[in-house]
Every structure is written in C-alpha cells, then in structure tokens.
Amino acid sequence: MLSFSRRHSSLLATTACLFLASCGADDVASPGAGSIGVVINQPAPTPTPTGTPTPTALTAAQFATATTQGGVTITADEQLAIVNAGANNNLNGFGSTLNGVYPVSGTSLTTASNPQTVLGNTSFIQNTSFVGALSGPNDNAFSGWTCSSTTAAFLNSAQCGAVPSIGSYAAATSVCPTGLIDDGTFTPSGAANPSYRYCRLPGVISADLSLPKIAGVVYRFRGQTEVGVDGTSNVTLTIAPGVVLAADASESSNDLLLVNRGSKLNAVGTADAPIVFTAQQNLVNNGVSDATQGLWGGVILLGRAPTAVCATGTGPNDAGGTSTTCQQAIEGVTGRFYGGTNQTDSSGTLQYVQIRYTGIAISEGNELQGLTLGGVGSGTTIDHVQSHNSSDDGVEIFGGTVNLKYFVVTGADDDGFDVDNGWRGFMQFIIAAQKAGGSTADSFATEIDSNGSEDLLPRTYGRYANFTFIQTTSAPSAIRLRGGADFAFVNGVVKTPAGQTCVNMIASNQVNGAAATGNDRSTIRPANSALQDVGPPTFNSVYFQCQGR
C-alpha cells in the first residue's frame, strides 16, 4: 500500500535593529528595507482512482484452437461464432475471480440460465442461479466428503495424503467378516500394538457380500478382483459408510475392482463418513504425497446399456441401441465386455466415495482410470464421488446412459471427464482441477469423442450443467469436442493458463467411416435426424477466463 506524507516548513522571523546605534553600531550604515524569501512545499496530489481496467477482447485464435483432421478444419473464427451464438456467455473473463475452485464472491460470474429449460431435463437437472459448480466462497456442497490437495482445496475436508479414518484396532473386535480372507495385522515400526487388520476380498465375488464398518479393519483387494461373472452369476457387493478399501502393495499384479454386467456395487457413504478406495501406501503417515499416482487400477463398472462401438462381428448398432449382439471389450483388462439393449440398466450406487491414486497404462490407448464406466445405464446412481490423482483420466465413460452429479476430478494426469463410444447422458455440479504440472500433452478438462467413428449410432450426446474446469496443464485447450458428438454446455466456468485457449472443436468429413460428399464437418453441421444429429454444440451462460488473464 502506498502512503503519502506531507512536509511542513516553519519560518523563523528575525527582528532587525532599525536603529543600529542602539545595538552598539551607530557608525554602520543600515542595510535598508530588503525582503525575506518564503518557500512553501505543496503536498503531493492524491492520485485519481482509475478503477478496474477493461481487458482487451481476446482474438479468435486466443480463444479457440483450430485443429485439422483428415483435411477438415473448424477455424478459430467459426468456433468463436458458435460460442457467441449462445446467451449470457462471457468470453473475456479477467482478474481475481476464483480462489482455487471457489468464486471469490457470491455474485455469479455471468448471468445464469435455467439449465432445466436449456437442456430439456427436469427430472435429473436442478435449476440454479449461478454459473460453475459452486455458488460462492462459502458453498459447502463439496465439504467433508472430498479430500483436499495442492490441486484443489475444499471447505472442511481432510487432506488426500492423510491416512483415512480406519478406527482403533482391538484384537477382540477387529476381526474379518465371514467370506473374507484374514491377511493378518499391520504394526508400524517401533509400535507395540497393531494399527489395523487386513481382511482380503476373494478374487471373484460369486455371492452377495457386505463389508461393514469395523474399527481397525481395512478391506484389501489383490489383483483383478471381480464382482459376479458375466452371464453366469449376478451378485451385489455392498459397502457401508466409512469403510476403507486398499489395493495390495505386497505384490506386483495390477490391482483393480471390476463389476461385471448384471452385478452391482452399492457403495453408499455419507458426507461425514465417505467410503475411500485407495492404495495400501496411503495407510501410513507420509506414505503418499500430492505427486503420488498410478498405484492401482481403479474401479470399473460394466453394464448392459447400448454402446456405439461394437467388437468385430457384433455390430453395428442403431440410434435406439437395440442391437442384441453389439458389445465391446473394456480397456485395461482382457475379455471383459460391456453393452446391451437396456438403457435403464443398473450397476448399483456410488455415493460419497473417494477413489485415490489410481491409473495404470497397460499399453498405448489401453489404460485404467480412476473410474471406468462401460455401457452403464441410467438406473445407476453416481453422485458425490471424487477421483483423485489418477495417472490417466479421472473418469472415462464408454457408451451407456449413466448420469453424474457432484463429481470431482482432482490431479488427473490425463483428462478430467473423458466420454465417447456413444455415451448419452447428463452431468451437473462437476469439477475438473488438473495437476499443476507433469501431465501428458493432451490432457483436457473434458475430452468428448466418438472414437474416430463420426456417425456410429447411438451418437455421443452429452449435457453439462454447472461445471468448473480449471485447466493447468499443457493441453491445447480446456474443452476438446470432436468425433461428431452432440453437446450442450450451460452455467459453466472455464479457466486456462497463459498460452492455452478455452475451446478446441474438431470435425471429420465422413459418414460411418466412409468419406462424405462435400464438406460434411460432422461436429458442427446442421441437425440431421437421419443421423441422430441435433446440430452444432451450444454454449449458454459460460464464463471463460482464457490465457491466464
């Protein structure tokens, strides 16, 4: 803060003897009347307030990245025009508007729209009067059930690196439930008593199984742990609030939990007692850090809702997803399939769940994420879930019709929300806050795709409402939209660092894999009901703060 001081001058008046003789100098001539010079130091003027500077409007090239694919380009000017065609968008956000993922004030960053009206959904989508996932600095919707890190801090939430709440071990009560394997206890170095007991899940859960919260018990899983057998046994794994599950770090296999088609995972925590899926290293103090990732393979749910991309010899599918043969193998494992005809299929419920330190690359383009959803239907409930520090995507959705609400991705090494293969659904109150550095070069807050097959059916169709995307990595943009996918965005906040645009739209010129006649440009062409295409993407009430402004 600048401070100003004034100087004050005092003048000392001296009285001269007019009659020098009386002063003892009567023979000296008088100097005459004369004058005394006075210097006044004026105070510095107070600067005139200039107010908040008005930012210069971004150019189209600063706002959007143009990418050529198969000789087809959507120019930056065209992308800018598509966004400008919407209502209440602010393309020139500027200044200190966010504190991490929270707005610094309770005033909406741009005028909100009614997402129910814009998206045509009143059963899943809630009406809101603000943009972004959070309404202001004191919004507690993400408090407690999340964990905090340098990537994003949430009100009243514990640190992700802290040991989850296991409870005090007692030999008489910390025992394994029936159906689990007693893997012994863990005693820290120098300690006299154990800290907890490991109770291991069987490799294949072939009958309904419940995991209650028992003080001092950690449920451990080793290798590829499966719930049910596709086409043979449909079972339910039920997990109580506050339960901690840990991937086994004592051997080298890729640890993961996979729920096969027809089976269910009911993991229902509470805001005060979330269920935590993590790695064994996270069970000791300082066992992990904000840089830790890729310690296990994550959670995979496979369902019987339609997919657009079918395994060789099983397709094609149609707009209604009615093919009885179309199915596809899920990434990251061998011989496990998703897909079917049941759009309302249920793979269970995930509520108030954290999934920490996941992601394994089996091979290029064949990765395990924090949460992988393959052909999961709209009968599945997924809300209040956090995917933290995945070495690949936070969540990837392959086909299906599942909806997400209150979903947080923090510290992902690749994309936050990756959707493709004909997923058709809604998301609301979602956050993607990427790791500060070291991620892959094409890590987007959201990547929207159709696996390079522009007009396979069902067409990828998604609707995002109340989203906050904090892009921190070296990807070209925060939002990548390609593959002929149909998308709408309403009530969002998008922030990117210097050198990064906010939007990247890509199109190809093909229909069902063959070259189309003329300049088809699938992602932005007019609506075409014959192709289940509703037209170019739409943006309403989105606040864009691009290029680190």
mmCIF file of C-alpha atoms in Angstrom, residues 335-478:
data_model
loop_
_atom_site.group_PDB
_atom_site.id
_atom_site.type_symbol
_atom_site.label_atom_id
_atom_site.label_comp_id
_atom_site.label_asym_id
_atom_site.label_seq_id
_atom_site.Cartn_x
_atom_site.Cartn_y
_atom_site.Cartn_z
ATOM 1 C CA GLY A 335 -12.054 -60.448 -22.189
ATOM 2 C CA ARG A 336 -14.481 -58.359 -20.134
ATOM 3 C CA PHE A 337 -17.331 -56.833 -22.132
ATOM 4 C CA TYR A 338 -19.933 -54.122 -21.823
ATOM 5 C CA GLY A 339 -23.034 -53.229 -23.824
ATOM 6 C CA GLY A 340 -26.602 -54.376 -24.340
ATOM 7 C CA THR A 341 -30.082 -53.050 -25.045
ATOM 8 C CA ASN A 342 -31.177 -51.920 -21.565
ATOM 9 C CA GLN A 343 -30.861 -48.126 -21.380
ATOM 10 C CA THR A 344 -32.112 -48.098 -17.761
ATOM 11 C CA ASP A 345 -29.789 -50.858 -16.591
ATOM 12 C CA SER A 346 -28.404 -50.508 -13.051
ATOM 13 C CA SER A 347 -24.851 -51.283 -11.970
ATOM 14 C CA GLY A 348 -25.632 -50.107 -8.428
ATOM 15 C CA THR A 349 -24.974 -46.908 -6.478
ATOM 16 C CA LEU A 350 -21.837 -44.880 -5.736
ATOM 17 C CA GLN A 351 -22.437 -42.028 -3.301
ATOM 18 C CA TYR A 352 -19.962 -40.178 -1.093
ATOM 19 C CA VAL A 353 -16.967 -42.096 -2.399
ATOM 20 C CA GLN A 354 -13.297 -41.191 -2.878
ATOM 21 C CA ILE A 355 -11.069 -43.067 -5.341
ATOM 22 C CA ARG A 356 -7.406 -42.148 -4.727
ATOM 23 C CA TYR A 357 -4.040 -42.656 -6.512
ATOM 24 C CA THR A 358 -5.150 -44.767 -9.469
ATOM 25 C CA GLY A 359 -4.430 -45.222 -13.155
ATOM 26 C CA ILE A 360 -2.314 -47.787 -14.977
ATOM 27 C CA ALA A 361 -1.297 -47.727 -18.635
ATOM 28 C CA ILE A 362 -1.392 -51.301 -19.908
ATOM 29 C CA SER A 363 -0.354 -50.088 -23.374
ATOM 30 C CA GLU A 364 -0.847 -47.006 -25.541
ATOM 31 C CA GLY A 365 -4.581 -46.256 -25.642
ATOM 32 C CA ASN A 366 -5.298 -49.115 -23.215
ATOM 33 C CA GLU A 367 -5.410 -47.560 -19.756
ATOM 34 C CA LEU A 368 -7.129 -47.905 -16.416
ATOM 35 C CA GLN A 369 -8.583 -44.705 -14.972
ATOM 36 C CA GLY A 370 -9.872 -43.633 -11.580
ATOM 37 C CA LEU A 371 -13.401 -44.720 -12.505
ATOM 38 C CA THR A 372 -14.190 -46.529 -15.754
ATOM 39 C CA LEU A 373 -17.817 -46.867 -16.871
ATOM 40 C CA GLY A 374 -18.621 -49.184 -19.779
ATOM 41 C CA GLY A 375 -22.215 -49.432 -21.006
ATOM 42 C CA VAL A 376 -23.523 -48.275 -17.622
ATOM 43 C CA GLY A 377 -27.240 -47.496 -17.661
ATOM 44 C CA SER A 378 -29.323 -44.644 -16.283
ATOM 45 C CA GLY A 379 -30.596 -46.855 -13.469
ATOM 46 C CA THR A 380 -27.152 -46.494 -11.875
ATOM 47 C CA THR A 381 -26.750 -43.706 -9.296
ATOM 48 C CA ILE A 382 -23.396 -41.911 -9.207
ATOM 49 C CA ASP A 383 -23.089 -38.714 -7.181
ATOM 50 C CA HIS A 384 -20.757 -37.164 -4.621
ATOM 51 C CA VAL A 385 -17.720 -39.002 -5.988
ATOM 52 C CA GLN A 386 -14.119 -37.805 -6.168
ATOM 53 C CA SER A 387 -11.387 -39.264 -8.367
ATOM 54 C CA HIS A 388 -8.021 -38.044 -7.073
ATOM 55 C CA ASN A 389 -4.576 -38.272 -8.686
ATOM 56 C CA SER A 390 -5.264 -40.732 -11.465
ATOM 57 C CA SER A 391 -2.302 -41.240 -13.753
ATOM 58 C CA ASP A 392 -4.807 -41.335 -16.621
ATOM 59 C CA ASP A 393 -8.355 -39.933 -16.776
ATOM 60 C CA GLY A 394 -10.350 -39.067 -13.705
ATOM 61 C CA VAL A 395 -13.382 -40.806 -15.192
ATOM 62 C CA GLU A 396 -13.879 -42.291 -18.643
ATOM 63 C CA ILE A 397 -17.309 -43.251 -19.935
ATOM 64 C CA PHE A 398 -17.640 -45.717 -22.811
ATOM 65 C CA GLY A 399 -21.186 -45.688 -24.167
ATOM 66 C CA GLY A 400 -24.156 -46.180 -21.893
ATOM 67 C CA THR A 401 -26.670 -43.730 -20.487
ATOM 68 C CA VAL A 402 -25.412 -43.074 -16.941
ATOM 69 C CA ASN A 403 -25.736 -39.589 -15.388
ATOM 70 C CA LEU A 404 -23.292 -37.975 -12.940
ATOM 71 C CA LYS A 405 -23.871 -35.327 -10.283
ATOM 72 C CA TYR A 406 -21.440 -33.771 -7.780
ATOM 73 C CA PHE A 407 -18.407 -35.425 -9.335
ATOM 74 C CA VAL A 408 -14.894 -34.082 -8.670
ATOM 75 C CA VAL A 409 -11.696 -34.880 -10.557
ATOM 76 C CA THR A 410 -8.519 -33.576 -8.917
ATOM 77 C CA GLY A 411 -4.928 -34.090 -10.015
ATOM 78 C CA ALA A 412 -5.586 -36.264 -13.080
ATOM 79 C CA ASP A 413 -2.584 -36.821 -15.333
ATOM 80 C CA ASP A 414 -4.790 -37.014 -18.430
ATOM 81 C CA ASP A 415 -8.369 -35.835 -18.971
ATOM 82 C CA GLY A 416 -10.785 -34.965 -16.214
ATOM 83 C CA PHE A 417 -14.009 -36.163 -17.898
ATOM 84 C CA ASP A 418 -13.497 -38.349 -20.985
ATOM 85 C CA VAL A 419 -16.656 -39.529 -22.796
ATOM 86 C CA ASP A 420 -17.012 -41.489 -26.031
ATOM 87 C CA ASN A 421 -18.447 -44.584 -27.780
ATOM 88 C CA GLY A 422 -21.986 -43.218 -27.862
ATOM 89 C CA TRP A 423 -22.464 -42.121 -24.246
ATOM 90 C CA ARG A 424 -25.780 -40.278 -23.901
ATOM 91 C CA GLY A 425 -26.313 -38.562 -20.581
ATOM 92 C CA PHE A 426 -26.250 -35.565 -18.263
ATOM 93 C CA MET A 427 -23.788 -34.210 -15.712
ATOM 94 C CA GLN A 428 -24.302 -31.421 -13.182
ATOM 95 C CA PHE A 429 -22.106 -29.902 -10.450
ATOM 96 C CA ILE A 430 -18.832 -31.281 -11.778
ATOM 97 C CA ILE A 431 -15.275 -30.053 -11.182
ATOM 98 C CA ALA A 432 -12.054 -30.814 -13.023
ATOM 99 C CA ALA A 433 -8.934 -29.328 -11.431
ATOM 100 C CA GLN A 434 -5.862 -30.779 -13.045
ATOM 101 C CA LYS A 435 -2.457 -31.367 -11.509
ATOM 102 C CA ALA A 436 -0.144 -28.381 -11.650
ATOM 103 C CA GLY A 437 2.484 -29.944 -13.885
ATOM 104 C CA GLY A 438 3.945 -33.045 -15.458
ATOM 105 C CA SER A 439 0.793 -34.314 -17.109
ATOM 106 C CA THR A 440 0.507 -35.603 -20.656
ATOM 107 C CA ALA A 441 0.485 -33.152 -23.547
ATOM 108 C CA ASP A 442 -3.180 -33.679 -24.449
ATOM 109 C CA SER A 443 -4.766 -33.538 -21.011
ATOM 110 C CA PHE A 444 -8.091 -31.744 -21.249
ATOM 111 C CA ALA A 445 -10.562 -30.847 -18.525
ATOM 112 C CA THR A 446 -13.002 -32.728 -20.733
ATOM 113 C CA GLU A 447 -12.426 -34.713 -23.910
ATOM 114 C CA ILE A 448 -15.576 -35.525 -25.874
ATOM 115 C CA ASP A 449 -15.289 -38.040 -28.664
ATOM 116 C CA SER A 450 -16.780 -40.896 -30.663
ATOM 117 C CA ASN A 451 -13.623 -42.947 -31.064
ATOM 118 C CA GLY A 452 -12.962 -41.528 -34.526
ATOM 119 C CA SER A 453 -16.163 -43.010 -35.965
ATOM 120 C CA GLU A 454 -18.169 -39.909 -36.720
ATOM 121 C CA ASP A 455 -21.595 -41.390 -37.332
ATOM 122 C CA LEU A 456 -21.806 -44.648 -35.477
ATOM 123 C CA LEU A 457 -25.046 -44.951 -33.526
ATOM 124 C CA PRO A 458 -26.119 -44.195 -30.888
ATOM 125 C CA ARG A 459 -24.385 -40.822 -31.321
ATOM 126 C CA THR A 460 -22.425 -39.440 -28.403
ATOM 127 C CA TYR A 461 -24.758 -36.892 -26.788
ATOM 128 C CA GLY A 462 -23.931 -35.094 -23.550
ATOM 129 C CA ARG A 463 -25.192 -32.200 -21.470
ATOM 130 C CA TYR A 464 -23.035 -30.430 -18.858
ATOM 131 C CA ALA A 465 -24.579 -28.033 -16.324
ATOM 132 C CA ASN A 466 -22.827 -26.121 -13.525
ATOM 133 C CA PHE A 467 -19.287 -27.176 -14.290
ATOM 134 C CA THR A 468 -15.958 -25.695 -13.179
ATOM 135 C CA PHE A 469 -12.930 -26.561 -15.300
ATOM 136 C CA ILE A 470 -9.546 -25.359 -14.018
ATOM 137 C CA GLN A 471 -7.050 -26.199 -16.738
ATOM 138 C CA THR A 472 -3.439 -26.107 -15.553
ATOM 139 C CA THR A 473 -1.599 -28.371 -17.961
ATOM 140 C CA SER A 474 -0.061 -28.085 -21.401
ATOM 141 C CA ALA A 475 -3.016 -29.277 -23.478
ATOM 142 C CA PRO A 476 -4.157 -27.000 -26.307
ATOM 143 C CA SER A 477 -7.467 -26.195 -24.578
ATOM 144 C CA ALA A 478 -9.704 -26.969 -21.644
#
